[in-house]
Coordinates of C-alpha atoms and ligand atoms in Angstrom, one line a residue:
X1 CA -51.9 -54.0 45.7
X2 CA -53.0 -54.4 49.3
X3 CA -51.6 -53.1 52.9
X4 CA -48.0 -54.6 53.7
X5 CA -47.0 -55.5 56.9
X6 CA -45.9 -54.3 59.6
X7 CA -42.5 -54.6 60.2
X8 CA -41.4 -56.2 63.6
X9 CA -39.4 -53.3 64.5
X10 CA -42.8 -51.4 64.6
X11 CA -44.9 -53.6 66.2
X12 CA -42.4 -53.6 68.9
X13 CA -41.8 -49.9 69.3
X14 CA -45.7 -49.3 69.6
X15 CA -46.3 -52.1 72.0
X16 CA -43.8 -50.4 74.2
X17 CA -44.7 -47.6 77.1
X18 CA -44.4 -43.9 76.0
X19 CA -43.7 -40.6 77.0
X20 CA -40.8 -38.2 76.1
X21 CA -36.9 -38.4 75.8
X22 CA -35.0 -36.1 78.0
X23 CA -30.9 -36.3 79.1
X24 CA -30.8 -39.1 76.5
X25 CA -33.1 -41.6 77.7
X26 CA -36.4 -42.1 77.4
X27 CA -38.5 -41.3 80.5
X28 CA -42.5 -42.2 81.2
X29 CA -43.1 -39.1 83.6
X30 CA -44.4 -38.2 86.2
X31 CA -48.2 -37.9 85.1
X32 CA -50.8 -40.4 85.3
X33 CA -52.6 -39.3 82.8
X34 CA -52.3 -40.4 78.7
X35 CA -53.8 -39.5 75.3
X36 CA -54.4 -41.8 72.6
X37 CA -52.6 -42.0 69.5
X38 CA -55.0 -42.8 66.8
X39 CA -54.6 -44.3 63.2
X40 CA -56.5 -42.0 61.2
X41 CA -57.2 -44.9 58.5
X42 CA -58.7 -46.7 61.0
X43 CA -60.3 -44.4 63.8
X44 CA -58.8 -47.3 65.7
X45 CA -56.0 -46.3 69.2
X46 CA -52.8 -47.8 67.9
X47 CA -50.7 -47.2 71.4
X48 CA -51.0 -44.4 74.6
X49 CA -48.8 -41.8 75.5
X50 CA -47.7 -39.9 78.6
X51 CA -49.3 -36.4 79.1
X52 CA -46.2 -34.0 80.0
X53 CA -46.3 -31.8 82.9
X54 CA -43.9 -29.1 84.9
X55 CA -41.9 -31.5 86.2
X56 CA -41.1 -33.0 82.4
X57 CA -40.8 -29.5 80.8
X58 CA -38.3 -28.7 83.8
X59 CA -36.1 -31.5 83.1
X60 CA -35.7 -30.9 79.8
X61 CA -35.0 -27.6 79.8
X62 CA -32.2 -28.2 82.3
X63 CA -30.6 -31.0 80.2
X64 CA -30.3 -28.2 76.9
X65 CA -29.0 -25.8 79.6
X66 CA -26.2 -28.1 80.7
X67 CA -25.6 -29.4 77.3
X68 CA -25.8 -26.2 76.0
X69 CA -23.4 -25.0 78.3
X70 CA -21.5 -27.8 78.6
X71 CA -20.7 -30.9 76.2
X72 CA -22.0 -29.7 73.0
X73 CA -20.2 -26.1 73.4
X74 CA -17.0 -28.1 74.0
X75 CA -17.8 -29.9 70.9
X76 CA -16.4 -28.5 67.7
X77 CA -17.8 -27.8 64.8
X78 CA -17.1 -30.4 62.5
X79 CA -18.4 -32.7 65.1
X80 CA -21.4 -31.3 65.5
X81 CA -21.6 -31.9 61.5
X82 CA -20.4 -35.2 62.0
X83 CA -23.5 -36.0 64.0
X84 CA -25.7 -34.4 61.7
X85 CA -24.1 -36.5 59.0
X86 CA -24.4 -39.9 61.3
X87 CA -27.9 -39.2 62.1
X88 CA -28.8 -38.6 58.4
X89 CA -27.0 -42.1 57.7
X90 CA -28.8 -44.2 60.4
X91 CA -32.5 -42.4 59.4
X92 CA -31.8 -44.0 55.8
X93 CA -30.8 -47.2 57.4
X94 CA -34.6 -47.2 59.3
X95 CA -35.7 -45.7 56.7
X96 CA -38.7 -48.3 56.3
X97 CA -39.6 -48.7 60.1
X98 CA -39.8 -44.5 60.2
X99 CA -41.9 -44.7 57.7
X100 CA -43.8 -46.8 58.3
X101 CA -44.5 -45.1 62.0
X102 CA -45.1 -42.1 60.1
X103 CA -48.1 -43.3 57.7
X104 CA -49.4 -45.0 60.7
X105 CA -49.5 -41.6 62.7
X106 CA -50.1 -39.5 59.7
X107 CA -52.1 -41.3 57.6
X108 CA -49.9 -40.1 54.9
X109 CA -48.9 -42.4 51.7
X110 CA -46.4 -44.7 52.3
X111 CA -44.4 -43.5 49.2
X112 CA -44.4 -39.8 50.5
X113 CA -43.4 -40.9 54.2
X114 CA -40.2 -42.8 52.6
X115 CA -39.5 -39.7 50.4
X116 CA -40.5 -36.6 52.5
X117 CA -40.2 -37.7 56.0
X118 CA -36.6 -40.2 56.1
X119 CA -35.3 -39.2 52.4
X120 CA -35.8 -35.5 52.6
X121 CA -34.9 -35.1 56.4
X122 CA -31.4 -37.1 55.9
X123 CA -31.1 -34.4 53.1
X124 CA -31.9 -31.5 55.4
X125 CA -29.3 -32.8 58.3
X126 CA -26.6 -33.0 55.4
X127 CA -27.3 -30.0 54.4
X128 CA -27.0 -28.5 57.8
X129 CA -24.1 -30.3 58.4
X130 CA -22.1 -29.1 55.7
X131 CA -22.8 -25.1 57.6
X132 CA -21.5 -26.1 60.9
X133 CA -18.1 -25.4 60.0
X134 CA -19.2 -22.1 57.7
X135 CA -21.1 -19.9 60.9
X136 CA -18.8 -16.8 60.5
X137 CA -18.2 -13.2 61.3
X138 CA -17.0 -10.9 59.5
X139 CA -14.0 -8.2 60.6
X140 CA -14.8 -3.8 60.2
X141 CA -12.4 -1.3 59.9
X142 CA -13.1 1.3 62.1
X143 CA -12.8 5.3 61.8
X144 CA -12.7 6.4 64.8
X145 CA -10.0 9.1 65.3
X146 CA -6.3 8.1 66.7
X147 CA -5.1 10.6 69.1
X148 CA -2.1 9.5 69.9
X149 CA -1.2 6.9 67.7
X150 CA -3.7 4.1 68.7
X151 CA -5.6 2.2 66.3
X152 CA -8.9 0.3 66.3
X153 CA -10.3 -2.9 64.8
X154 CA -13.7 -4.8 65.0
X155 CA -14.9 -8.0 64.2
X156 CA -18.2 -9.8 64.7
X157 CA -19.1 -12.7 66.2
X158 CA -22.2 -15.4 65.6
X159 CA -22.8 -17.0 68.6
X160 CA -25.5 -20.0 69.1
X161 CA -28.5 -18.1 70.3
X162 CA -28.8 -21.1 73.4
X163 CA -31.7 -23.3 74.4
X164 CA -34.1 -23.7 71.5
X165 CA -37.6 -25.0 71.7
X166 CA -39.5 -26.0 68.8
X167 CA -43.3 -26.5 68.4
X168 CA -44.1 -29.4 65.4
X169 CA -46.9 -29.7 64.0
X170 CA -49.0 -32.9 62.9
X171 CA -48.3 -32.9 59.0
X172 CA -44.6 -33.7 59.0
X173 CA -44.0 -35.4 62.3
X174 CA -40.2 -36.0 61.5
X175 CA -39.4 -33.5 58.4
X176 CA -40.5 -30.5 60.5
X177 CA -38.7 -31.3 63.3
X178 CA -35.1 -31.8 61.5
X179 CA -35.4 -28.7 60.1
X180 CA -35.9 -27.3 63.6
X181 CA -33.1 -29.9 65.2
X182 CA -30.6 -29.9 62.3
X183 CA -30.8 -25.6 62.5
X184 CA -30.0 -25.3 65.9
X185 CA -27.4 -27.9 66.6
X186 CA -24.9 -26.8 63.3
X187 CA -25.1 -23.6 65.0
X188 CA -24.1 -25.3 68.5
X189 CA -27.5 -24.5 69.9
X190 CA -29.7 -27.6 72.1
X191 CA -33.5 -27.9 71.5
X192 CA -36.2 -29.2 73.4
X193 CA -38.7 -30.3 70.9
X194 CA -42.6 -30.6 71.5
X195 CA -44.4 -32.9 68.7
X196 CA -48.1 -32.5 67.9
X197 CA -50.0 -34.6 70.6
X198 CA -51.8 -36.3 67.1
X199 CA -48.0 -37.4 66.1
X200 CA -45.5 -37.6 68.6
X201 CA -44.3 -40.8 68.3
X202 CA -41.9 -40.8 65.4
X203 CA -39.2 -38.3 66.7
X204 CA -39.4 -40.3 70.0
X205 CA -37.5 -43.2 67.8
X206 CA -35.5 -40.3 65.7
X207 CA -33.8 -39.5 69.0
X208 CA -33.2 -42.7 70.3
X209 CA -31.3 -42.9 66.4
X210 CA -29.3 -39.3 67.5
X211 CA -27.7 -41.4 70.8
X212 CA -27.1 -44.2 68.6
X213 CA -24.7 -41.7 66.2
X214 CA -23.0 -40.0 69.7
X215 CA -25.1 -36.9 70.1
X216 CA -24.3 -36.2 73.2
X217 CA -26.9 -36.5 76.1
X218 CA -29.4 -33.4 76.8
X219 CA -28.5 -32.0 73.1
X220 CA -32.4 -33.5 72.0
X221 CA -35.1 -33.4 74.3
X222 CA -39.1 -34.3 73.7
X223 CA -41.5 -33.1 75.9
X224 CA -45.2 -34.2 74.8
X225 CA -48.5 -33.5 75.6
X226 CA -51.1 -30.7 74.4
X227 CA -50.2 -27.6 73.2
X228 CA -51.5 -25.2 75.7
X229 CA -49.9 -27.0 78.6
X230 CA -46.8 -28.3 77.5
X231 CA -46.0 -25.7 74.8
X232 CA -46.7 -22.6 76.8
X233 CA -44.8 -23.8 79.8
X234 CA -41.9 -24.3 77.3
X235 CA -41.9 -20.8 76.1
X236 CA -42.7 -19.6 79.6
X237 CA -39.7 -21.6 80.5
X238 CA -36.8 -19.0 81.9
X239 CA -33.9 -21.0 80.3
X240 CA -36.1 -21.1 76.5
X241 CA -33.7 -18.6 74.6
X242 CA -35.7 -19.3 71.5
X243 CA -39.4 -20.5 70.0
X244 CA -39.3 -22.2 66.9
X245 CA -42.6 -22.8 65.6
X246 CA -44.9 -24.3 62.7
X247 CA -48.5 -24.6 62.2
X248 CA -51.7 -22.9 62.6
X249 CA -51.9 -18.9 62.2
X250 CA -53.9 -18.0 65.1
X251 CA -52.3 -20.5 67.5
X252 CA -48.5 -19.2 65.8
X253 CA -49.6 -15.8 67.1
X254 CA -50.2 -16.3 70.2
X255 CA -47.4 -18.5 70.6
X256 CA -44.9 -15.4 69.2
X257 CA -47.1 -12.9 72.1
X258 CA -45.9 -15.4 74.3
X259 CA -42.2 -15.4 73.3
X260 CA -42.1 -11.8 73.1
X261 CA -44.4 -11.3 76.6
X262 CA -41.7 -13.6 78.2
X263 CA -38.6 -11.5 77.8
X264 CA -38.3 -10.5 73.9
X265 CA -37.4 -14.7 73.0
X266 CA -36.2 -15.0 69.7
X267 CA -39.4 -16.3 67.4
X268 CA -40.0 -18.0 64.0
X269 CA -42.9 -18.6 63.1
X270 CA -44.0 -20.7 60.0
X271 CA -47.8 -20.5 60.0
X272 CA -50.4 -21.4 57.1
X273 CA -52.1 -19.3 54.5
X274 CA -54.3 -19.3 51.8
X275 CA -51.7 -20.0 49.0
X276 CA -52.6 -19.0 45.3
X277 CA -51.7 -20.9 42.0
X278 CA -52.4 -18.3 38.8
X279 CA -52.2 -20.0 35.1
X280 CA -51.7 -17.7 32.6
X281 CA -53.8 -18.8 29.2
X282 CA -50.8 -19.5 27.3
X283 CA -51.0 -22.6 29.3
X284 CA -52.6 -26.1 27.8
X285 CA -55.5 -27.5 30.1
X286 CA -53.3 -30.7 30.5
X287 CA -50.6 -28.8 31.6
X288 CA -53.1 -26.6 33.9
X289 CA -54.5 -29.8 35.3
X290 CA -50.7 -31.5 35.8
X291 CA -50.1 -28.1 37.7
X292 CA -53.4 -28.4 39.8
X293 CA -52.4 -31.9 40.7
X294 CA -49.1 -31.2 42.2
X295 CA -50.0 -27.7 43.8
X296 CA -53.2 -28.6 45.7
X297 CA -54.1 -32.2 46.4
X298 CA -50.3 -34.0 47.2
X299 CA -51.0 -35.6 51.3
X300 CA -54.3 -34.6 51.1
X301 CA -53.7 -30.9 50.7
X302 CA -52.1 -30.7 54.2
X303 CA -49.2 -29.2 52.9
X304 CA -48.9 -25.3 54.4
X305 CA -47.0 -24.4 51.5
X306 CA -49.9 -26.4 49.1
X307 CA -52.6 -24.4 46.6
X308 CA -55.8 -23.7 47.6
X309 CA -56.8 -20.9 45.4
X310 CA -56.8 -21.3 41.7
X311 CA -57.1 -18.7 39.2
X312 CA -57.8 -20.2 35.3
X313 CA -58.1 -18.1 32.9
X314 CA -62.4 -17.9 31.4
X315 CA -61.7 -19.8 28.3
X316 CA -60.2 -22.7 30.1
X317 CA -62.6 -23.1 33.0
X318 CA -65.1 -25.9 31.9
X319 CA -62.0 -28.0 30.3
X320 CA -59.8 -27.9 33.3
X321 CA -62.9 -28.4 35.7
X322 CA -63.9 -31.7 33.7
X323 CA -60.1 -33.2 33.5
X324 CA -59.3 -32.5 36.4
X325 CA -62.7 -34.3 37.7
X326 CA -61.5 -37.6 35.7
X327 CA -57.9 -37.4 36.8
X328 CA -59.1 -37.0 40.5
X329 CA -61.9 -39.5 40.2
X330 CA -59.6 -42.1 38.9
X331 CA -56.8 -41.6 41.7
X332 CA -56.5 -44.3 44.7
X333 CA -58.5 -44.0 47.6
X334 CA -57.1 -45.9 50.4
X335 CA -54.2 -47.2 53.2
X336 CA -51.6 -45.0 53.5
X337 CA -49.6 -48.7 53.7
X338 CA -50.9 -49.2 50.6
X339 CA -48.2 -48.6 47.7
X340 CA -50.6 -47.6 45.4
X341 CA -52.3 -45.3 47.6
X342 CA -52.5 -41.9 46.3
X343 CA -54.9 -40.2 48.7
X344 CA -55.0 -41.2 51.9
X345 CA -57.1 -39.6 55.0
X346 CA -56.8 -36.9 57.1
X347 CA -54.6 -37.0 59.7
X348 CA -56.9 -36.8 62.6
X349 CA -60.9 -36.4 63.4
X350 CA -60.7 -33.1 64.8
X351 CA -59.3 -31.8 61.1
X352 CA -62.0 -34.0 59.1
X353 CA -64.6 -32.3 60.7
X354 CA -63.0 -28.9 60.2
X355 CA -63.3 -30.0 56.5
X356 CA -66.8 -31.1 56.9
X357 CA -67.7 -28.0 58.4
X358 CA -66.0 -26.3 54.9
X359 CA -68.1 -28.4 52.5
X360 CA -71.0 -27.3 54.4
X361 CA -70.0 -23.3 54.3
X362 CA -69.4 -24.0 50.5
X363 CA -72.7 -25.1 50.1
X364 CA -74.5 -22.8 52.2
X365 CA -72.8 -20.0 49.9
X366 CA -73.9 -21.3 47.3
X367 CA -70.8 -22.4 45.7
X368 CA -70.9 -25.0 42.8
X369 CA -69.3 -28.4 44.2
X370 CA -68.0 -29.4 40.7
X371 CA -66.5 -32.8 42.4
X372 CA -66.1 -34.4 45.7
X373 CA -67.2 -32.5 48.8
X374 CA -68.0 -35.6 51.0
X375 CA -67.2 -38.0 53.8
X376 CA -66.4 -41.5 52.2
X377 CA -68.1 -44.3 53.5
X378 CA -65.2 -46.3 55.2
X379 CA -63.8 -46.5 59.1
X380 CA -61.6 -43.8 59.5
X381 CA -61.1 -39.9 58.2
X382 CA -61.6 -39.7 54.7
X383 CA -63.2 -37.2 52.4
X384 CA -63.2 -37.5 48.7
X385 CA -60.7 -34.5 46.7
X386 CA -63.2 -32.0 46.4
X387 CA -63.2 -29.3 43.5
X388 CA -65.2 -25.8 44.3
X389 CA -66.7 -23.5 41.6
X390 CA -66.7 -20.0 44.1
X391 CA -68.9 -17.0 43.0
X392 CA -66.0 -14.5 44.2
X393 CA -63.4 -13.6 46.0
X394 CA -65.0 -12.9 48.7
X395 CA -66.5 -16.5 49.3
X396 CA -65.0 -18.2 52.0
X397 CA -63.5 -20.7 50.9
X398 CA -61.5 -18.4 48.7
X399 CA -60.4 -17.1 51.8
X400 CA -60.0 -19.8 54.4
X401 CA -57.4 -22.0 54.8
X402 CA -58.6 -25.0 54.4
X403 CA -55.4 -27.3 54.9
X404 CA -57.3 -30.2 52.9
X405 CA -58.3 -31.9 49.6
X406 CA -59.9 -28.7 48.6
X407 CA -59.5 -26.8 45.3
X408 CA -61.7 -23.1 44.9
X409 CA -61.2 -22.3 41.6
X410 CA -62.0 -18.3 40.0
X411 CA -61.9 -17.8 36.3
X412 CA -60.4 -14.8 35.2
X413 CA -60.2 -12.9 32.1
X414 CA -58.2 -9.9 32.7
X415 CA -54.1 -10.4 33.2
X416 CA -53.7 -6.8 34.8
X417 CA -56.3 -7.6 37.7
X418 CA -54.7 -11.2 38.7
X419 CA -51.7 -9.8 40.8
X420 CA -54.7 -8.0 43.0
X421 CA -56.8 -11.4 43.1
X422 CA -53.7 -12.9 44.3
X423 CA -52.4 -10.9 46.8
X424 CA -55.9 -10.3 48.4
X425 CA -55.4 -12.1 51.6
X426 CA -53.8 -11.5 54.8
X427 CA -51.3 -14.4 54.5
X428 CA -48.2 -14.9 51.9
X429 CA -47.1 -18.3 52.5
X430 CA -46.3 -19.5 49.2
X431 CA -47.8 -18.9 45.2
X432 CA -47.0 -20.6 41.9
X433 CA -47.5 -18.5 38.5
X434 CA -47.8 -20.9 35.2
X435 CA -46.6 -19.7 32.1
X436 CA -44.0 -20.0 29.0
X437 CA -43.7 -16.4 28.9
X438 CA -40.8 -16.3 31.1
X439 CA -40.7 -11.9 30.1
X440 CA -44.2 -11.4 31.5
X441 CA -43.2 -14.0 34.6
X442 CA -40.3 -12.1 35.6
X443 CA -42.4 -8.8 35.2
X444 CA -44.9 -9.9 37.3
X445 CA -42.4 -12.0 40.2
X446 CA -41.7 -8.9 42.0
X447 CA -45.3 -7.7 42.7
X448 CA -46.9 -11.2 43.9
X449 CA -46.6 -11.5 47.9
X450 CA -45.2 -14.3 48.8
X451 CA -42.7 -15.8 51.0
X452 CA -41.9 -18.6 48.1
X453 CA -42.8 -18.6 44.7
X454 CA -42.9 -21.3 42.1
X455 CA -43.0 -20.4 38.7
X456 CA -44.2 -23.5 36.5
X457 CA -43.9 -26.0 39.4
X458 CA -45.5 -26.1 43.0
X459 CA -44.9 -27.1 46.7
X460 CA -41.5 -28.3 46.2
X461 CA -38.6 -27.3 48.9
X462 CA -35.0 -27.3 48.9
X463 CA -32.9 -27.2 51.9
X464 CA -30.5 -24.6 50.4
X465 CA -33.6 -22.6 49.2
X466 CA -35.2 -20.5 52.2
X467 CA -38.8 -21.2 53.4
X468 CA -41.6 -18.9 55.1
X469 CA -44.1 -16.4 55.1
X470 CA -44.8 -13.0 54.1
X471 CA -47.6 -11.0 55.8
X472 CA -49.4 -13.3 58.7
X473 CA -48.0 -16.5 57.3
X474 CA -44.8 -16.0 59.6
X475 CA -42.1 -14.3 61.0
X476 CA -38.1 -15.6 59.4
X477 CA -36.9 -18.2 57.6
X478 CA -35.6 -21.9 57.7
X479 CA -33.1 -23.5 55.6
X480 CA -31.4 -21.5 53.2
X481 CA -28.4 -19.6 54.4
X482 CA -31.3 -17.7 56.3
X483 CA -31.7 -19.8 59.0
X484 CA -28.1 -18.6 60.8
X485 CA -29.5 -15.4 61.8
X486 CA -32.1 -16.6 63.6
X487 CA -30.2 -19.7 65.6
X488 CA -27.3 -17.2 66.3
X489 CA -26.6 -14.2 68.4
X490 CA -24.7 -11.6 66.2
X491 CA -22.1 -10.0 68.2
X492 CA -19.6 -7.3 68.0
X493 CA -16.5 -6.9 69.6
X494 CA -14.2 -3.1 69.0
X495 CA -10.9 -3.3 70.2
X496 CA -8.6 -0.1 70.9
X497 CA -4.5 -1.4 70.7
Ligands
TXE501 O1 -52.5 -26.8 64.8 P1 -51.8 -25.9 65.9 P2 -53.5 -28.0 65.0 C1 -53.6 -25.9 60.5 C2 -54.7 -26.7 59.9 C3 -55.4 -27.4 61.0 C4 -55.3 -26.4 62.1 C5 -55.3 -26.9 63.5 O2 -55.6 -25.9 59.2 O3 -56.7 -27.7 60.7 O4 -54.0 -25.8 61.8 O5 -54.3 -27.9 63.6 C6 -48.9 -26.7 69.5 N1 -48.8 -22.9 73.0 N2 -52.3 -26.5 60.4 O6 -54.5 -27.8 66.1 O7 -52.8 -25.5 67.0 C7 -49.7 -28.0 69.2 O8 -49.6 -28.9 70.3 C8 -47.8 -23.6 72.4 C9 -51.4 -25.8 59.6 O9 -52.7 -29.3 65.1 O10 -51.2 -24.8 65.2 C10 -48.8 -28.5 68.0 O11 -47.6 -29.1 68.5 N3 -48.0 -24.6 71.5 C11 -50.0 -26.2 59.8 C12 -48.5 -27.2 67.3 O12 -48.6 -26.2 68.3 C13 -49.2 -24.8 71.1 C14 -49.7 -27.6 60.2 C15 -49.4 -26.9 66.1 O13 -50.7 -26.8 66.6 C16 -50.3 -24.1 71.7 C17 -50.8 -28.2 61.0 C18 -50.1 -23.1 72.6 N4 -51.0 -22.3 73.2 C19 -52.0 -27.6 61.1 N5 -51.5 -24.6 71.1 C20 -48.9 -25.7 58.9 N6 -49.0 -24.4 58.5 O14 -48.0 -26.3 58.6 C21 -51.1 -25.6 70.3 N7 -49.8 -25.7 70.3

């Protein structure tokens, strides 16, 4: 197969002038000053965008203030769903020109952009729609004394926490951000929403789609430009009530000092890790390799929740190694808007030489590069699947996340020492276990530290299942019923009659 073409719809949205959408309209700036988006297939500039400022960030935080204060808290609940619902509808209706923006920004396979980034995201807002109308309290009996015949009663209250501001990273330009957007307004919240300066075109078009349904003005604001200017003035912002964020660790952690620095702001974080995937021996090497596959090399690895740690048990090693070598040397290598493209390149230079600079530390550590661990000769960012034998634990690329094509593999021959292999990092994203023995699985479930755990099965979210890190891989929860407590304000009110 071959690249398709663009459709018109696309062509025409990137030949127009960008910058953000604020009080629903979208508005160049005031800056002079742009940044390049670039096609990381091609290392070519595909359009420029505005560089946000104070005067942007200012804007947009007073249209969630009025909104929030205004229209969308006059709006009930099952019309905030309503939107959701709407919004959901009309991304499957563009479902091809979204996509299609989203490989081009991304770099990421066509076939995953149409799946993850439109047909999981209308999931998501359906999802949150269907809570909108189901954000309750709950009512107390109290027992305190009665003196003189007066009684007591309490209830409590969830009340949208107000102005929300999420930071997106570049993996999942759209996905990311509906989680973020679909959260806060079924719990009558407004957000402000500041894409990845690699990716911030796609939920430029995504909010142009939310007018289209009747979201009401100032409910979705985008504010773009680079992280430390735009994003810190947005949690600096006196009228941000709340940080939502996802992406690196050490940048999530500075971004939660901020937010608690600037008045104890409500914070989630959903930051990276180093995530683990154990197979127990009982499982075949085709089945380990299948596993290895979906767990660590699915968009190029930059998946936070993906594998990059693999523990095989001794007597497998050398058979899984040389599968998976022929399954990964056979795969696709090329455009993202190729259909049959299964890997694609990283999204953007600065992360391919981050993965450069890994293959090097591998080598200088003397690990054994079993496959891959080069640069492909070809315009743009892409680096061949790479599978690492490590000496240890200790090696670093055991240790470091990675957030690419990158497998480190361990052998192990002793079942009792895995859950200590496993659990020896600082993060807890996400780990799969792989096993028929579903008695030792659920004996071993409770001591492995991690946010989200796959048994038999890897990377895979639901919206009604909740999503986020143990340990420095984060601080709540989205999705789920978990994300109401931290879009909402739980209040209680005691009454004496
Ligand atoms: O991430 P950052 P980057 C990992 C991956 C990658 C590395 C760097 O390993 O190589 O992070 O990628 C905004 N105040 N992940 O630089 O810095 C920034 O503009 C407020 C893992 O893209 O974490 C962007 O919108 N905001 C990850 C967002 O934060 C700031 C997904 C994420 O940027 C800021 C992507 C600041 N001071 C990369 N500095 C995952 N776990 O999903 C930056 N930002």
């Amino acid at each position: 197969m071959s690249e398709m073409n663009l459709l018109a719809s696309v062509t025409a949205f990137l030949q127009r002038s960008h910058g953000h959408y604020i009080q629903g309209a979208s508005v160049l700036g005031q800056a002079n000053e742009t940044f390049s988006i670039v096609n990381p297939a091609s290392g070519e500039v595909i359009t420029e965008i505005n560089q946000g400022g104070e005067h942007e960030v200012n804007q947009a935080m007073q249209a969630a203030s009025d909104a929030f204060h205004g229209v969308w808290a006059q709006t009930s609940p099952i019309e905030r769903g309503n939107c959701l619902n709407r919004l959901a509808d009309l991304l499957q209706k563009n479902s091809e020109e979204l996509a299609q923006l989203e490989s081009l920004c991304t770099g990421k396979p066509i076939q995953l952009s149409r799946m993850l980034d439109v047909g999981a995201s209308a999931d998501y807002l359906r999802y949150f729609a269907g809570w909108s109308t189901k954000i309750t309290g709950e009512t107390i009996n109290v027992s305190l004394p009665s003196f003189k015949g007066e009684k007591y009663s309490a209830f409590t209250r969830r009340e949208p926490v107000g102005v929300v501001v999420g930071i997106i990273p570049w993996n999942f330009s759209i996905m990311i951000a509906i989680w973020k957007l679909g959260a806060a307004l079924a719990c009558g919240c407004t957000i402000v929403l500041k894409p990845s300066e690699y990716t911030p075109l796609t939920m430029l078009r995504v909010a142009e789609l939310a007018k289209e349904v009747g979201i009401p003005d100032g409910v979705i604001n985008i504010v773009n430009g680079s992280g430390a200017r735009v994003g810190s003035s947005l949690i600096n912002h006196p009228q941000c009530d709340k940080v939502t964020f996802t992406g690196s660790v050490p940048t999530g952690m500075s971004v939660g000092k901020l937010a608690l620095e600037q008045g104890l702001k409500h914070t989630t974080l959903e930051l990276g890790g180093k995530n683990a995937a154990a197979f127990l021996p009982d499982v075949p090497v085709e089945k380990i390799v299948d596993g290895i596959l979906e767990a660590g090399y699915v968009y190029q690895g930059q998946i936070c929740a993906a594998a990059e740690r693999f523990y095989i048990p001794s007597v497998h090693m050398d058979a899984v190694l040389a599968l998976l070598t022929e399954r990964l040397s056979a795969m696709k290598i090329g455009s993202p808007l190729d259909e049959s493209t299964e890997i694609g390149p990283l999204a953007n230079k600065a992360h391919y030489e981050k993965i450069l600079s890994m293959f090097e530390k591998a080598r200088l550590e003397g690990n054994e590069i079993v496959y891959g661990g080069y640069a492909l000769e070809r315009p743009g960012f892409f680096v061949a699947p790479t599978v690492i034998k490590a000496n240890s634990a200790e090696d670093t690329l055991m240790k470091e996340e990675t957030f690419g094509p990158i497998g480190a593999f361990l052998s192990y021959d002793d079942e009792e020492a895995l859950i200590t292999l496993m659990n020896a990092t600082p993060f807890g994203l996400s780990a799969s276990l792989w096993t028929n023995d579903m008695s030792k699985a659920m004996r071993m479930i409770p001591c492995i530290k991690a946010g989200m755990l796959w048994v038999n099965m890897h990377t895979f979210l639901d919206p009604a299942v909740p999503f986020g890190g143990m340990k420095s891989s984060g601080i709540g929860r989205e999705f789920g019923s978990a994300f109401i407590e931290h879009y909402t304000e739980l209040k209680s009110v005691m009454m004496r009659y």
